[in-house]
């Protein structure tokens, strides 16, 4: 905890997140891509097995990556939660908390998550950070909502989430039930994860990932 607090004072979570998020798809993109719910299970006829596989894979990899330090980022763009799930909750942060997510908030800022959006005016998101270093339940709750977002699985808060190790500069982002990215400021930081979870890597991107090492 002291290490995270000290590092956040000199190299903010917002700065680290912005740096790693901006590098995706760029020439210096150090990123692993994983298949989560696909392959064997269909989203229409087998949503529960697909969801369970995606949650298992993302949680297993997160266990390996975030052994000591973990900060959760939760972003909300003003979209109201599903009234059937949360009749008295008006924002994504409260909807997340209503499912049992409980962790100390450490920061908040505004950002455009998707500047390349086709919208005339891309959404400005409110981003909050939470220290969840010793809280696996909170971490898996974050993963649950990231995977459930576009699936017939409830509850599902309307948020976008990230997990960051601020000491080793590694970030995990589940974009939906299909897959997950793990990014770092240097490819070498991803080598152990690449080797340990080779069987879950996204096949069509294997050549690019192999070239990282």
Backbone as CSV, one residue per row, in Angstrom:
resi,resn,N_x,N_y,N_z,CA_x,CA_y,CA_z,C_x,C_y,C_z
1,UNK,0.825,-1.199,0.000,0.000,0.000,0.000,0.868,1.262,0.000
2,UNK,1.915,1.308,0.849,2.802,2.464,0.874,3.499,2.648,-0.470
3,UNK,3.867,1.505,-1.112,4.556,1.574,-2.403,3.649,2.192,-3.455
4,UNK,2.378,1.751,-3.482,1.435,2.300,-4.446,1.220,3.785,-4.193
5,UNK,1.026,4.172,-2.920,0.786,5.573,-2.590,1.968,6.434,-2.991
6,UNK,3.188,5.953,-2.713,4.385,6.695,-3.069,4.506,6.849,-4.567
7,UNK,4.262,5.780,-5.315,4.399,5.834,-6.762,3.335,6.734,-7.373
8,UNK,2.123,6.678,-6.847,1.045,7.517,-7.384,1.360,8.988,-7.204
9,UNK,2.144,9.326,-6.180,2.475,10.722,-5.934,3.433,11.259,-6.988
10,UNK,4.272,10.392,-7.563,5.274,10.848,-8.518,4.906,10.510,-9.971
11,UNK,4.126,9.475,-10.160,3.779,9.021,-11.503,2.323,8.593,-11.449
12,UNK,1.424,9.537,-11.680,0.020,9.331,-11.361,-0.606,8.199,-12.170
13,UNK,-1.634,7.609,-11.580,-2.385,6.569,-12.267,-2.983,7.111,-13.560
14,UNK,-3.453,8.351,-13.526,-4.019,8.946,-14.735,-2.969,9.020,-15.843
15,UNK,-1.755,9.434,-15.509,-0.680,9.536,-16.499,-0.324,8.171,-17.068
16,UNK,-0.206,7.171,-16.183,0.127,5.824,-16.630,-0.963,5.253,-17.517
17,UNK,-2.207,5.385,-17.098,-3.332,4.902,-17.901,-3.345,5.582,-19.281
18,UNK,-3.197,6.885,-19.303,-3.229,7.625,-20.570,-2.118,7.168,-21.499
19,UNK,-0.936,6.938,-20.942,0.216,6.517,-21.740,-0.028,5.145,-22.360
20,UNK,-0.467,4.180,-21.545,-0.672,2.823,-22.047,-1.862,2.756,-22.996
21,UNK,-2.931,3.455,-22.689,-4.139,3.411,-23.511,-3.900,4.058,-24.868
22,UNK,-3.112,5.118,-24.895,-2.858,5.825,-26.158,-1.969,5.025,-27.102
23,UNK,-1.184,4.078,-26.581,-0.226,3.342,-27.414,-0.840,2.167,-28.150
24,UNK,-2.069,1.795,-27.837,-2.649,0.634,-28.510,-2.755,0.907,-30.006
25,UNK,-2.413,-0.111,-30.784,-2.425,-0.061,-32.245,-1.322,0.825,-32.840
26,UNK,-0.419,1.333,-32.001,0.679,2.156,-32.517,1.900,1.273,-32.762
27,UNK,2.942,1.772,-33.448,4.125,0.947,-33.733,4.836,0.435,-32.484
28,UNK,4.740,1.161,-31.373,5.405,0.718,-30.140,4.414,0.071,-29.172
29,UNK,3.382,-0.532,-29.721,2.321,-1.158,-28.942,2.804,-2.482,-28.340
30,UNK,3.058,-2.496,-27.035,3.438,-3.727,-26.330,2.171,-4.267,-25.673
31,UNK,1.552,-5.215,-26.348,0.220,-5.646,-25.913,-0.017,-7.102,-26.271
32,UNK,-0.564,-7.843,-25.297,-1.011,-9.209,-25.532,-2.516,-9.212,-25.675
33,UNK,-3.021,-10.051,-26.593,-4.460,-10.139,-26.817,-4.908,-11.577,-26.571
34,UNK,-5.973,-11.712,-25.766,-6.450,-13.029,-25.358,-7.885,-13.278,-25.810
35,UNK,-8.139,-14.516,-26.197,-9.490,-14.996,-26.479,-10.126,-15.367,-25.144
36,UNK,-11.329,-14.867,-24.883,-11.985,-15.175,-23.614,-13.158,-16.138,-23.781
37,UNK,-14.247,-15.675,-24.367,-15.457,-16.497,-24.364,-15.734,-17.266,-25.638
38,UNK,-14.977,-17.029,-26.674,-15.274,-17.629,-27.973,-14.834,-19.061,-28.095
39,UNK,-14.444,-19.449,-29.284,-13.966,-20.784,-29.611,-15.088,-21.819,-29.548
40,UNK,-15.453,-22.269,-28.344,-16.396,-23.382,-28.232,-17.829,-22.948,-27.978
41,UNK,-18.031,-21.748,-27.396,-19.360,-21.367,-26.930,-19.905,-20.157,-27.686
42,UNK,-21.166,-20.253,-28.061,-21.849,-19.202,-28.805,-22.596,-18.276,-27.842
43,UNK,-22.598,-16.979,-28.158,-23.234,-16.001,-27.275,-24.756,-16.122,-27.255
44,UNK,-25.334,-16.645,-28.327,-26.791,-16.730,-28.422,-27.335,-17.997,-27.773
45,UNK,-26.760,-19.137,-28.106,-27.299,-20.406,-27.619,-26.604,-20.930,-26.366
46,UNK,-25.404,-20.388,-26.056,-24.650,-20.867,-24.889,-24.062,-19.697,-24.086
47,UNK,-24.877,-18.716,-23.720,-24.317,-17.538,-23.061,-23.707,-17.814,-21.689
48,UNK,-24.286,-18.739,-20.926,-23.745,-18.985,-19.589,-22.389,-19.687,-19.643
49,UNK,-22.243,-20.793,-20.400,-20.894,-21.377,-20.515,-19.870,-20.396,-21.087
50,UNK,-20.296,-19.585,-22.048,-19.379,-18.598,-22.637,-18.942,-17.585,-21.576
51,UNK,-19.907,-17.090,-20.801,-19.591,-16.128,-19.750,-18.656,-16.742,-18.714
52,UNK,-18.961,-17.969,-18.288,-18.145,-18.621,-17.266,-16.709,-18.844,-17.750
53,UNK,-16.551,-19.228,-19.027,-15.201,-19.405,-19.560,-14.458,-18.076,-19.574
54,UNK,-15.134,-17.026,-20.015,-14.488,-15.714,-20.076,-14.093,-15.226,-18.689
55,UNK,-14.961,-15.412,-17.713,-14.646,-14.972,-16.357,-13.505,-15.795,-15.772
56,UNK,-13.518,-17.097,-16.011,-12.449,-17.952,-15.512,-11.102,-17.546,-16.096
57,UNK,-11.050,-17.349,-17.405,-9.773,-17.013,-18.046,-9.260,-15.657,-17.581
58,UNK,-10.131,-14.657,-17.560,-9.682,-13.317,-17.166,-9.248,-13.291,-15.708
59,UNK,-9.968,-13.989,-14.841,-9.609,-14.018,-13.422,-8.301,-14.769,-13.191
60,UNK,-8.105,-15.865,-13.908,-6.879,-16.649,-13.764,-5.659,-15.836,-14.182
61,UNK,-5.771,-15.126,-15.308,-4.662,-14.295,-15.768,-4.437,-13.129,-14.808
62,UNK,-5.519,-12.520,-14.324,-5.389,-11.415,-13.370,-4.712,-11.869,-12.084
63,UNK,-5.016,-13.094,-11.635,-4.345,-13.634,-10.444,-2.829,-13.666,-10.636
64,UNK,-2.397,-14.031,-11.834,-0.967,-14.139,-12.113,-0.303,-12.779,-12.278
65,UNK,-1.021,-11.837,-12.876,-0.426,-10.535,-13.185,-0.418,-9.607,-11.977
66,UNK,-1.517,-9.609,-11.202,-1.666,-8.648,-10.111,-1.512,-9.342,-8.757
67,UNK,-0.324,-9.833,-8.494,-0.078,-10.580,-7.260,0.044,-9.678,-6.046
68,UNK,0.502,-8.443,-6.247,0.705,-7.544,-5.106,-0.012,-6.214,-5.260
69,UNK,0.088,-5.604,-6.424,-0.410,-4.239,-6.601,-1.498,-4.201,-7.670
70,UNK,-2.625,-3.601,-7.344,-3.702,-3.501,-8.332,-4.569,-2.283,-8.046
71,UNK,-4.755,-1.467,-9.065,-5.657,-0.330,-9.024,-6.722,-0.544,-10.089
72,UNK,-7.984,-0.385,-9.700,-9.085,-0.495,-10.657,-9.466,0.893,-11.149
73,UNK,-9.669,1.017,-12.461,-10.209,2.241,-13.046,-11.601,1.940,-13.570
74,UNK,-12.543,2.793,-13.230,-13.928,2.638,-13.667,-14.337,3.916,-14.372
75,UNK,-14.774,3.798,-15.625,-15.151,4.961,-16.430,-16.636,4.909,-16.756
76,UNK,-17.293,6.058,-16.639,-18.739,6.155,-16.902,-18.992,7.391,-17.755
77,UNK,-19.840,7.251,-18.787,-20.054,8.352,-19.728,-21.442,8.979,-19.642
78,UNK,-22.169,8.700,-18.574,-23.490,9.290,-18.394,-24.637,8.377,-18.752
79,UNK,-24.334,7.220,-19.316,-25.415,6.283,-19.660,-26.061,5.740,-18.386
80,UNK,-27.378,5.814,-18.319,-28.079,5.373,-17.113,-28.110,3.857,-17.025
81,UNK,-28.017,3.326,-15.810,-28.128,1.876,-15.636,-29.489,1.359,-16.055
82,UNK,-29.554,0.077,-16.369,-30.812,-0.571,-16.711,-31.771,-0.462,-15.536
83,UNK,-32.929,0.154,-15.759,-33.885,0.379,-14.678,-34.397,-0.915,-14.070
84,UNK,-34.390,-2.009,-14.853,-34.859,-3.286,-14.313,-33.863,-3.840,-13.300
85,UNK,-32.584,-3.567,-13.518,-31.553,-4.023,-12.586,-31.419,-3.095,-11.383
86,UNK,-31.478,-1.795,-11.657,-31.185,-0.804,-10.627,-32.272,0.286,-10.621
87,UNK,-33.446,0.013,-10.090,-34.555,0.971,-10.168,-34.283,2.291,-9.466
88,UNK,-33.381,2.329,-8.475,-33.145,3.553,-7.717,-31.730,4.101,-7.908
89,UNK,-30.988,3.546,-8.852,-29.598,3.958,-9.071,-29.501,4.731,-10.374
90,UNK,-28.831,5.879,-10.338,-28.819,6.776,-11.490,-27.478,6.866,-12.207
91,UNK,-26.402,6.297,-11.673,-25.124,6.374,-12.372,-24.386,5.047,-12.314
92,UNK,-23.386,4.896,-13.189,-22.675,3.631,-13.313,-21.868,3.269,-12.083
93,UNK,-21.331,4.255,-11.390,-20.542,3.973,-10.192,-21.407,3.378,-9.087
94,UNK,-22.602,3.957,-8.894,-23.507,3.430,-7.872,-24.045,2.052,-8.269
95,UNK,-24.243,1.852,-9.588,-24.697,0.542,-10.053,-23.643,-0.518,-9.765
96,UNK,-22.375,-0.166,-9.958,-21.285,-1.090,-9.644,-21.261,-1.387,-8.148
97,UNK,-21.388,-0.356,-7.328,-21.384,-0.540,-5.875,-22.564,-1.388,-5.410
98,UNK,-23.686,-1.265,-6.114,-24.882,-2.019,-5.734,-24.700,-3.520,-5.905
99,UNK,-23.695,-3.929,-6.667,-23.433,-5.360,-6.856,-22.387,-5.890,-5.877
100,UNK,-21.919,-5.031,-4.960,-20.970,-5.482,-3.949,-19.559,-4.975,-4.124
101,UNK,-19.312,-4.148,-5.151,-17.964,-3.597,-5.321,-17.710,-2.586,-4.217
102,UNK,-16.678,-2.834,-3.421,-16.396,-1.985,-2.263,-14.883,-1.819,-2.140
103,UNK,-14.388,-0.629,-2.458,-12.947,-0.359,-2.396,-12.747,1.141,-2.227
104,UNK,-11.647,1.545,-1.583,-11.413,2.978,-1.381,-11.076,3.693,-2.688
105,UNK,-11.788,4.788,-2.956,-11.504,5.584,-4.149,-10.254,6.416,-3.905
106,UNK,-9.371,6.475,-4.922,-8.114,7.211,-4.779,-7.978,8.387,-5.738
107,UNK,-8.889,8.512,-6.717,-8.773,9.619,-7.650,-9.959,9.702,-8.592
108,UNK,-10.054,10.832,-9.316,-11.114,11.021,-10.314,-10.657,12.061,-11.328
109,UNK,-10.974,11.835,-12.616,-10.658,12.796,-13.658,-11.612,12.593,-14.837
110,UNK,-11.533,13.488,-15.813,-12.341,13.412,-17.029,-11.432,13.056,-18.209
111,UNK,-11.970,12.245,-19.135,-11.173,11.874,-20.301,-12.088,11.428,-21.436
112,UNK,-11.591,11.555,-22.659,-12.240,10.967,-23.826,-11.592,9.617,-24.066
113,UNK,-12.321,8.540,-23.838,-11.743,7.202,-23.973,-11.482,6.834,-25.419
114,UNK,-12.371,7.259,-26.312,-12.304,6.825,-27.704,-12.268,8.042,-28.632
115,UNK,-11.123,8.715,-28.744,-11.036,9.900,-29.611,-11.269,9.574,-31.072
116,UNK,-11.077,8.282,-31.450,-11.284,7.870,-32.839,-12.739,7.514,-33.122
117,UNK,-13.632,7.819,-32.190,-15.043,7.463,-32.325,-15.666,8.111,-33.555
118,UNK,-16.675,7.430,-34.126,-17.399,7.972,-35.286,-18.388,9.069,-34.876
119,UNK,-18.633,9.223,-33.581,-19.554,10.262,-33.116,-18.991,11.638,-33.434
120,UNK,-19.894,12.590,-33.728,-19.451,13.959,-34.000,-18.711,14.539,-32.798
121,UNK,-19.213,14.242,-31.600,-18.582,14.696,-30.373,-18.390,13.489,-29.462
122,UNK,-17.185,12.922,-29.412,-16.950,11.740,-28.563,-17.312,12.013,-27.104
123,UNK,-17.812,10.990,-26.446,-18.209,11.116,-25.050,-17.023,11.501,-24.165
124,UNK,-17.277,12.384,-23.215,-16.327,12.653,-22.146,-16.721,11.766,-20.971
125,UNK,-15.780,10.955,-20.532,-16.034,9.989,-19.465,-15.496,10.510,-18.141
126,UNK,-16.183,10.175,-17.066,-15.649,10.364,-15.722,-14.944,9.079,-15.319
127,UNK,-13.688,9.187,-14.924,-12.885,8.018,-14.565,-12.524,8.100,-13.084
128,UNK,-12.793,7.027,-12.358,-12.424,6.957,-10.940,-11.458,5.803,-10.729
129,UNK,-10.506,6.010,-9.818,-9.549,4.957,-9.488,-9.796,4.451,-8.071
130,UNK,-9.538,3.148,-7.867,-9.767,2.488,-6.583,-8.596,1.558,-6.286
131,UNK,-8.146,1.546,-5.042,-7.093,0.620,-4.640,-7.736,-0.715,-4.276
132,UNK,-7.422,-1.772,-5.048,-7.987,-3.097,-4.766,-6.876,-4.147,-4.646
133,UNK,-5.708,-3.725,-4.178,-4.530,-4.602,-4.177,-4.758,-5.923,-3.462
134,UNK,-5.434,-5.904,-2.320,-5.620,-7.129,-1.541,-7.069,-7.607,-1.596
135,UNK,-7.762,-7.249,-2.661,-9.201,-7.496,-2.714,-9.564,-8.234,-4.001
136,UNK,-9.408,-9.547,-3.985,-9.721,-10.350,-5.162,-11.208,-10.272,-5.516
137,UNK,-12.080,-10.199,-4.507,-13.512,-10.113,-4.778,-13.832,-8.853,-5.587
138,UNK,-13.220,-7.734,-5.218,-13.444,-6.488,-5.963,-12.899,-6.597,-7.375
139,UNK,-11.730,-7.232,-7.516,-11.138,-7.392,-8.846,-12.012,-8.253,-9.741
140,UNK,-12.534,-9.369,-9.205,-13.376,-10.237,-10.011,-14.731,-9.592,-10.308
141,UNK,-15.192,-8.711,-9.428,-16.422,-7.964,-9.706,-16.217,-7.044,-10.901
142,UNK,-15.050,-6.396,-10.972,-14.705,-5.562,-12.132,-14.729,-6.404,-13.403
143,UNK,-14.129,-7.579,-13.357,-14.098,-8.452,-14.535,-15.502,-8.908,-14.920
144,UNK,-16.328,-9.236,-13.941,-17.708,-9.649,-14.206,-18.418,-8.604,-15.063
145,UNK,-18.362,-7.345,-14.637,-19.100,-6.299,-15.341,-18.532,-6.035,-16.730
146,UNK,-17.233,-6.150,-16.872,-16.633,-5.950,-18.194,-17.108,-7.009,-19.176
147,UNK,-17.235,-8.248,-18.721,-17.649,-9.348,-19.593,-19.151,-9.325,-19.837
148,UNK,-19.922,-8.975,-18.822,-21.388,-9.045,-18.915,-22.002,-7.905,-19.716
149,UNK,-21.220,-6.880,-20.029,-21.766,-5.644,-20.596,-22.681,-5.857,-21.801
150,UNK,-22.300,-6.736,-22.732,-23.113,-6.949,-23.932,-23.670,-8.367,-23.993
151,UNK,-23.799,-9.004,-22.829,-24.343,-10.360,-22.765,-25.654,-10.369,-21.984
152,UNK,-26.470,-11.401,-22.165,-27.701,-11.528,-21.376,-27.387,-12.072,-19.985
153,UNK,-26.476,-11.387,-19.285,-26.037,-11.771,-17.950,-26.217,-10.567,-17.035
154,UNK,-26.816,-10.783,-15.876,-27.106,-9.680,-14.964,-26.630,-10.035,-13.557
155,UNK,-26.261,-9.004,-12.761,-26.313,-7.565,-13.056,-25.174,-7.122,-13.973
156,UNK,-25.370,-5.943,-14.574,-24.381,-5.403,-15.498,-24.409,-3.875,-15.421
157,UNK,-23.365,-3.286,-14.860,-23.285,-1.833,-14.734,-22.735,-1.221,-16.022
158,UNK,-23.236,-0.055,-16.449,-22.808,0.565,-17.706,-21.485,1.313,-17.551
159,UNK,-20.407,0.576,-17.337,-19.098,1.182,-17.130,-18.050,0.473,-17.982
160,UNK,-16.930,1.146,-18.213,-15.755,0.553,-18.849,-14.676,0.483,-17.775
161,UNK,-13.958,-0.636,-17.711,-13.046,-0.843,-16.593,-11.641,-1.239,-17.052
162,UNK,-10.686,-0.977,-16.172,-9.285,-1.329,-16.382,-8.695,-1.767,-15.048
163,UNK,-7.679,-2.623,-15.092,-6.879,-2.965,-13.923,-5.434,-2.586,-14.212
164,UNK,-4.775,-1.946,-13.252,-3.404,-1.471,-13.449,-2.523,-1.890,-12.278
165,UNK,-1.322,-2.380,-12.605,-0.252,-2.524,-11.634,0.649,-1.300,-11.812
166,UNK,0.567,-0.311,-10.914,1.324,0.928,-11.121,2.815,0.780,-10.859
167,UNK,3.215,-0.278,-10.178,4.632,-0.496,-9.898,5.353,-1.059,-11.121
168,UNK,4.698,-2.006,-11.811,5.311,-2.647,-12.979,4.773,-2.106,-14.304
169,UNK,3.893,-1.097,-14.235,3.364,-0.436,-15.436,2.721,-1.434,-16.396
170,UNK,1.765,-2.205,-15.876,1.009,-3.175,-16.670,-0.473,-2.861,-16.514
171,UNK,-1.226,-2.957,-17.604,-2.652,-2.674,-17.567,-3.446,-3.768,-18.272
172,UNK,-4.540,-4.184,-17.668,-5.442,-5.187,-18.236,-6.769,-4.520,-18.568
173,UNK,-7.280,-4.830,-19.761,-8.580,-4.285,-20.176,-9.383,-5.372,-20.871
174,UNK,-10.486,-5.769,-20.255,-11.443,-6.661,-20.911,-12.394,-5.787,-21.705
175,UNK,-12.436,-5.972,-23.034,-13.304,-5.104,-23.830,-14.705,-5.656,-23.967
176,UNK,-14.894,-6.952,-23.884,-16.215,-7.566,-23.777,-16.004,-9.066,-23.616
177,UNK,-17.060,-9.868,-23.827,-16.949,-11.310,-23.622,-16.010,-11.981,-24.614
178,UNK,-15.662,-11.302,-25.711,-14.780,-11.911,-26.708,-13.330,-11.924,-26.294
179,UNK,-12.845,-10.844,-25.694,-11.416,-10.823,-25.471,-10.919,-9.795,-24.481
180,UNK,-9.614,-9.818,-24.299,-8.951,-9.015,-23.279,-7.554,-8.648,-23.764
181,UNK,-7.132,-7.426,-23.451,-5.778,-6.967,-23.760,-5.004,-6.748,-22.471
182,UNK,-3.711,-7.059,-22.503,-2.802,-6.687,-21.427,-1.680,-5.871,-22.039
183,UNK,-1.497,-4.647,-21.544,-0.543,-3.694,-22.099,0.536,-3.376,-21.079
184,UNK,1.711,-3.010,-21.548,2.812,-2.635,-20.665,3.658,-1.565,-21.317
185,UNK,4.489,-0.901,-20.502,5.354,0.128,-21.080,6.590,-0.471,-21.734
186,UNK,6.806,-1.788,-21.531,7.912,-2.491,-22.185,7.499,-3.939,-22.400
187,UNK,7.779,-4.472,-23.578,7.342,-5.825,-23.911,7.888,-6.864,-22.934
188,UNK,9.085,-6.649,-22.414,9.705,-7.625,-21.518,8.839,-7.909,-20.296
189,UNK,8.044,-6.935,-19.881,7.187,-7.116,-18.713,6.071,-8.130,-18.984
190,UNK,5.813,-8.419,-20.252,4.726,-9.318,-20.631,5.205,-10.728,-20.951
191,UNK,6.499,-10.950,-20.917,7.043,-12.224,-21.377,6.492,-13.412,-20.586
192,UNK,6.468,-13.314,-19.254,5.995,-14.431,-18.440,4.518,-14.730,-18.707
193,UNK,3.719,-13.689,-18.874,2.293,-13.878,-19.154,2.102,-14.509,-20.529
194,UNK,2.881,-14.069,-21.482,2.838,-14.623,-22.838,3.136,-16.122,-22.822
195,UNK,4.139,-16.522,-22.069,4.528,-17.933,-22.005,3.524,-18.768,-21.229
196,UNK,3.064,-18.245,-20.084,2.194,-19.018,-19.201,0.815,-19.265,-19.796
197,UNK,0.330,-18.332,-20.616,-1.040,-18.435,-21.125,-1.078,-18.477,-22.643
198,UNK,-0.095,-19.122,-23.224,0.007,-19.228,-24.680,-1.258,-19.803,-25.304
199,UNK,-1.890,-20.764,-24.658,-3.054,-21.416,-25.237,-4.276,-20.542,-25.365
200,UNK,-4.302,-19.418,-24.664,-5.457,-18.528,-24.713,-5.212,-17.281,-25.560
201,UNK,-4.042,-17.152,-26.163,-3.754,-15.986,-26.995,-4.638,-15.975,-28.231
202,UNK,-4.949,-14.788,-28.705,-5.773,-14.628,-29.893,-4.988,-15.081,-31.124
203,UNK,-5.496,-16.090,-31.810,-4.723,-16.730,-32.873,-4.327,-15.780,-33.994
204,UNK,-5.251,-14.924,-34.439,-4.934,-14.124,-35.623,-3.894,-13.046,-35.345
205,UNK,-3.567,-12.810,-34.064,-2.577,-11.793,-33.725,-1.288,-12.392,-33.180
206,UNK,-1.115,-13.701,-33.343,0.047,-14.379,-32.755,1.371,-13.899,-33.363
207,UNK,1.415,-13.656,-34.643,2.673,-13.230,-35.249,3.166,-11.909,-34.670
208,UNK,2.260,-10.961,-34.533,2.654,-9.662,-33.950,3.147,-9.851,-32.520
209,UNK,2.427,-10.669,-31.725,2.831,-10.859,-30.335,4.172,-11.585,-30.245
210,UNK,4.386,-12.572,-31.087,5.659,-13.291,-31.068,6.819,-12.346,-31.374
211,UNK,6.579,-11.381,-32.253,7.635,-10.442,-32.630,8.023,-9.489,-31.500
212,UNK,7.164,-9.403,-30.474,7.495,-8.541,-29.336,8.722,-9.035,-28.592
213,UNK,8.959,-10.359,-28.680,10.020,-10.959,-27.880,11.160,-11.490,-28.741
